[in-house]
């Protein structure tokens, strides 16, 4: 993707346009420990999920004890979706648990429930989502979700 001054893409502030892409591949059963992305990617993280869904878990970190964290909730990253993380959510720890199957008790438990596709809601209603490796055939039908202002948690 090339972004220049004439780009119609207004997602990124002019002073913080992306200048690189980091590609991570996670196979079923793999994940990444909870972390923050620091100033390198500030003020916005954009994550594209291609081969399979995954659950991105968010945590508040205890400022007096960095080893203690409290779960805030999870975002279901649908296959072929883009999630943008900004605002308070950018400051939170986020990670992907190492597991092959995600157990989801209800759609209401997901922070991005209002942005999920009908097919994702139907899958969640079955209670289990198996992470699978698949080869995307196109980007058509992809979805976008902006995840930011967690300070107002009443809307989740």
Coordinates of C-alpha atoms in Angstrom, one line a residue:
X1 CA 0.0 0.0 0.0
X2 CA 1.4 3.4 -0.9
X3 CA 0.2 6.5 1.0
X4 CA 1.2 9.9 -0.3
X5 CA 0.0 13.5 0.4
X6 CA -2.8 13.0 -2.3
X7 CA -4.1 9.8 -0.7
X8 CA -7.8 9.9 0.1
X9 CA -7.2 7.6 3.1
X10 CA -7.9 9.8 6.2
X11 CA -7.6 7.0 8.8
X12 CA -4.1 8.1 9.7
X13 CA -3.2 11.6 10.8
X14 CA -1.0 13.4 8.3
X15 CA 1.8 13.6 10.8
X16 CA 1.7 9.9 11.6
X17 CA 1.2 8.2 8.2
X18 CA 2.4 4.6 8.2
X19 CA 5.9 4.1 6.8
X20 CA 6.3 0.3 7.1
X21 CA 4.3 -2.9 7.5
X22 CA 5.0 -5.6 10.1
X23 CA 3.7 -9.1 9.1
X24 CA 3.1 -11.7 11.8
X25 CA 1.9 -15.2 11.1
X26 CA 0.1 -17.2 13.8
X27 CA -0.8 -20.8 13.3
X28 CA -3.6 -22.4 15.3
X29 CA -2.3 -22.9 18.8
X30 CA 0.2 -20.0 18.6
X31 CA -0.2 -16.5 20.1
X32 CA 1.6 -13.6 21.4
X33 CA 2.0 -12.5 25.1
X34 CA 0.1 -9.4 26.3
X35 CA 2.1 -6.3 25.4
X36 CA 1.9 -2.7 24.4
X37 CA 3.2 -1.4 21.1
X38 CA 4.9 1.7 22.6
X39 CA 5.6 4.9 20.6
X40 CA 6.8 3.2 17.4
X41 CA 3.2 2.8 16.1
X42 CA 1.5 5.6 18.0
X43 CA -1.3 6.7 17.7
X44 CA -2.9 3.9 15.8
X45 CA -2.4 0.1 15.3
X46 CA -4.0 -1.4 12.3
X47 CA -4.3 -5.2 12.2
X48 CA -5.5 -7.3 9.3
X49 CA -6.6 -10.9 9.9
X50 CA -6.4 -13.1 6.8
X51 CA -6.4 -16.8 7.2
X52 CA -8.6 -17.4 10.2
X53 CA -10.4 -15.6 13.0
X54 CA -8.6 -15.0 16.3
X55 CA -9.4 -13.4 19.6
X56 CA -7.4 -10.3 20.7
X57 CA -7.5 -10.0 24.5
X58 CA -7.2 -6.7 26.2
X59 CA -5.9 -6.1 29.8
X60 CA -5.5 -3.2 32.2
X61 CA -2.0 -3.3 33.8
X62 CA -1.6 -2.5 37.5
X63 CA 0.7 0.7 37.5
X64 CA 2.2 -0.4 40.8
X65 CA 2.9 -4.0 39.8
X66 CA 3.6 -4.6 36.1
X67 CA 3.2 -8.4 36.6
X68 CA -0.5 -7.9 37.6
X69 CA -3.1 -7.3 34.9
X70 CA -6.9 -7.4 34.8
X71 CA -8.9 -8.7 31.8
X72 CA -11.0 -6.0 30.1
X73 CA -12.4 -8.3 27.4
X74 CA -11.8 -9.7 24.0
X75 CA -12.3 -8.5 20.4
X76 CA -13.1 -11.2 17.8
X77 CA -11.0 -10.5 14.8
X78 CA -12.9 -12.0 11.9
X79 CA -11.2 -13.6 8.9
X80 CA -10.5 -11.0 6.3
X81 CA -11.1 -8.1 8.7
X82 CA -9.2 -4.9 9.6
X83 CA -9.2 -3.6 13.2
X84 CA -7.9 -0.1 14.1
X85 CA -6.8 0.3 17.8
X86 CA -6.5 3.9 19.1
X87 CA -7.2 6.0 22.1
X88 CA -7.3 4.3 25.5
X89 CA -7.2 0.9 23.9
X90 CA -3.8 1.7 22.4
X91 CA -2.4 2.1 25.9
X92 CA -3.7 -1.3 27.1
X93 CA -2.0 -4.6 27.0
X94 CA -3.2 -6.8 24.2
X95 CA -2.3 -10.3 23.2
X96 CA -3.5 -13.6 21.6
X97 CA -3.8 -16.6 23.8
X98 CA -2.1 -19.8 22.6
X99 CA -5.0 -22.1 21.9
X100 CA -6.6 -24.0 19.0
X101 CA -10.2 -23.3 19.9
X102 CA -11.8 -20.2 21.3
X103 CA -14.6 -20.8 23.8
X104 CA -17.1 -17.9 23.6
X105 CA -20.0 -17.9 26.0
X106 CA -22.0 -15.3 24.1
X107 CA -21.8 -12.5 21.6
X108 CA -22.5 -10.1 24.5
X109 CA -19.1 -11.0 26.0
X110 CA -17.2 -9.5 23.0
X111 CA -16.1 -5.9 23.0
X112 CA -16.9 -5.5 19.3
X113 CA -20.2 -7.3 19.3
X114 CA -22.0 -4.5 17.5
X115 CA -19.5 -4.6 14.6
X116 CA -19.6 -8.4 14.0
X117 CA -21.0 -9.9 10.7
X118 CA -24.0 -12.1 10.8
X119 CA -21.9 -15.1 10.0
X120 CA -19.6 -14.4 12.9
X121 CA -22.5 -14.1 15.3
X122 CA -23.9 -17.4 14.0
X123 CA -20.4 -19.0 14.7
X124 CA -20.2 -17.5 18.2
X125 CA -23.7 -18.8 19.0
X126 CA -22.3 -22.3 18.5
X127 CA -20.0 -21.7 21.4
X128 CA -16.7 -22.7 19.9
X129 CA -14.5 -21.3 17.1
X130 CA -11.7 -23.5 15.8
X131 CA -8.7 -21.5 14.5
X132 CA -7.9 -22.8 11.1
X133 CA -5.2 -22.1 8.5
X134 CA -6.8 -21.2 5.2
X135 CA -5.7 -19.4 2.1
X136 CA -7.7 -16.2 1.4
X137 CA -9.0 -16.0 -2.1
X138 CA -9.9 -12.3 -2.2
X139 CA -10.4 -9.3 0.0
X140 CA -14.1 -8.8 -1.0
X141 CA -16.4 -9.0 2.0
X142 CA -13.8 -7.8 4.4
X143 CA -15.0 -5.8 7.4
X144 CA -13.6 -2.9 9.4
X145 CA -13.8 -2.1 13.1
X146 CA -12.4 0.9 15.0
X147 CA -11.7 0.1 18.6
X148 CA -10.7 3.0 20.7
X149 CA -12.5 4.9 23.5
X150 CA -12.5 2.3 26.2
X151 CA -12.7 5.1 28.8
X152 CA -16.4 4.9 28.2
X153 CA -16.8 1.1 28.9
X154 CA -20.6 1.5 29.3
X155 CA -21.0 1.2 25.5
X156 CA -19.4 -2.3 25.4

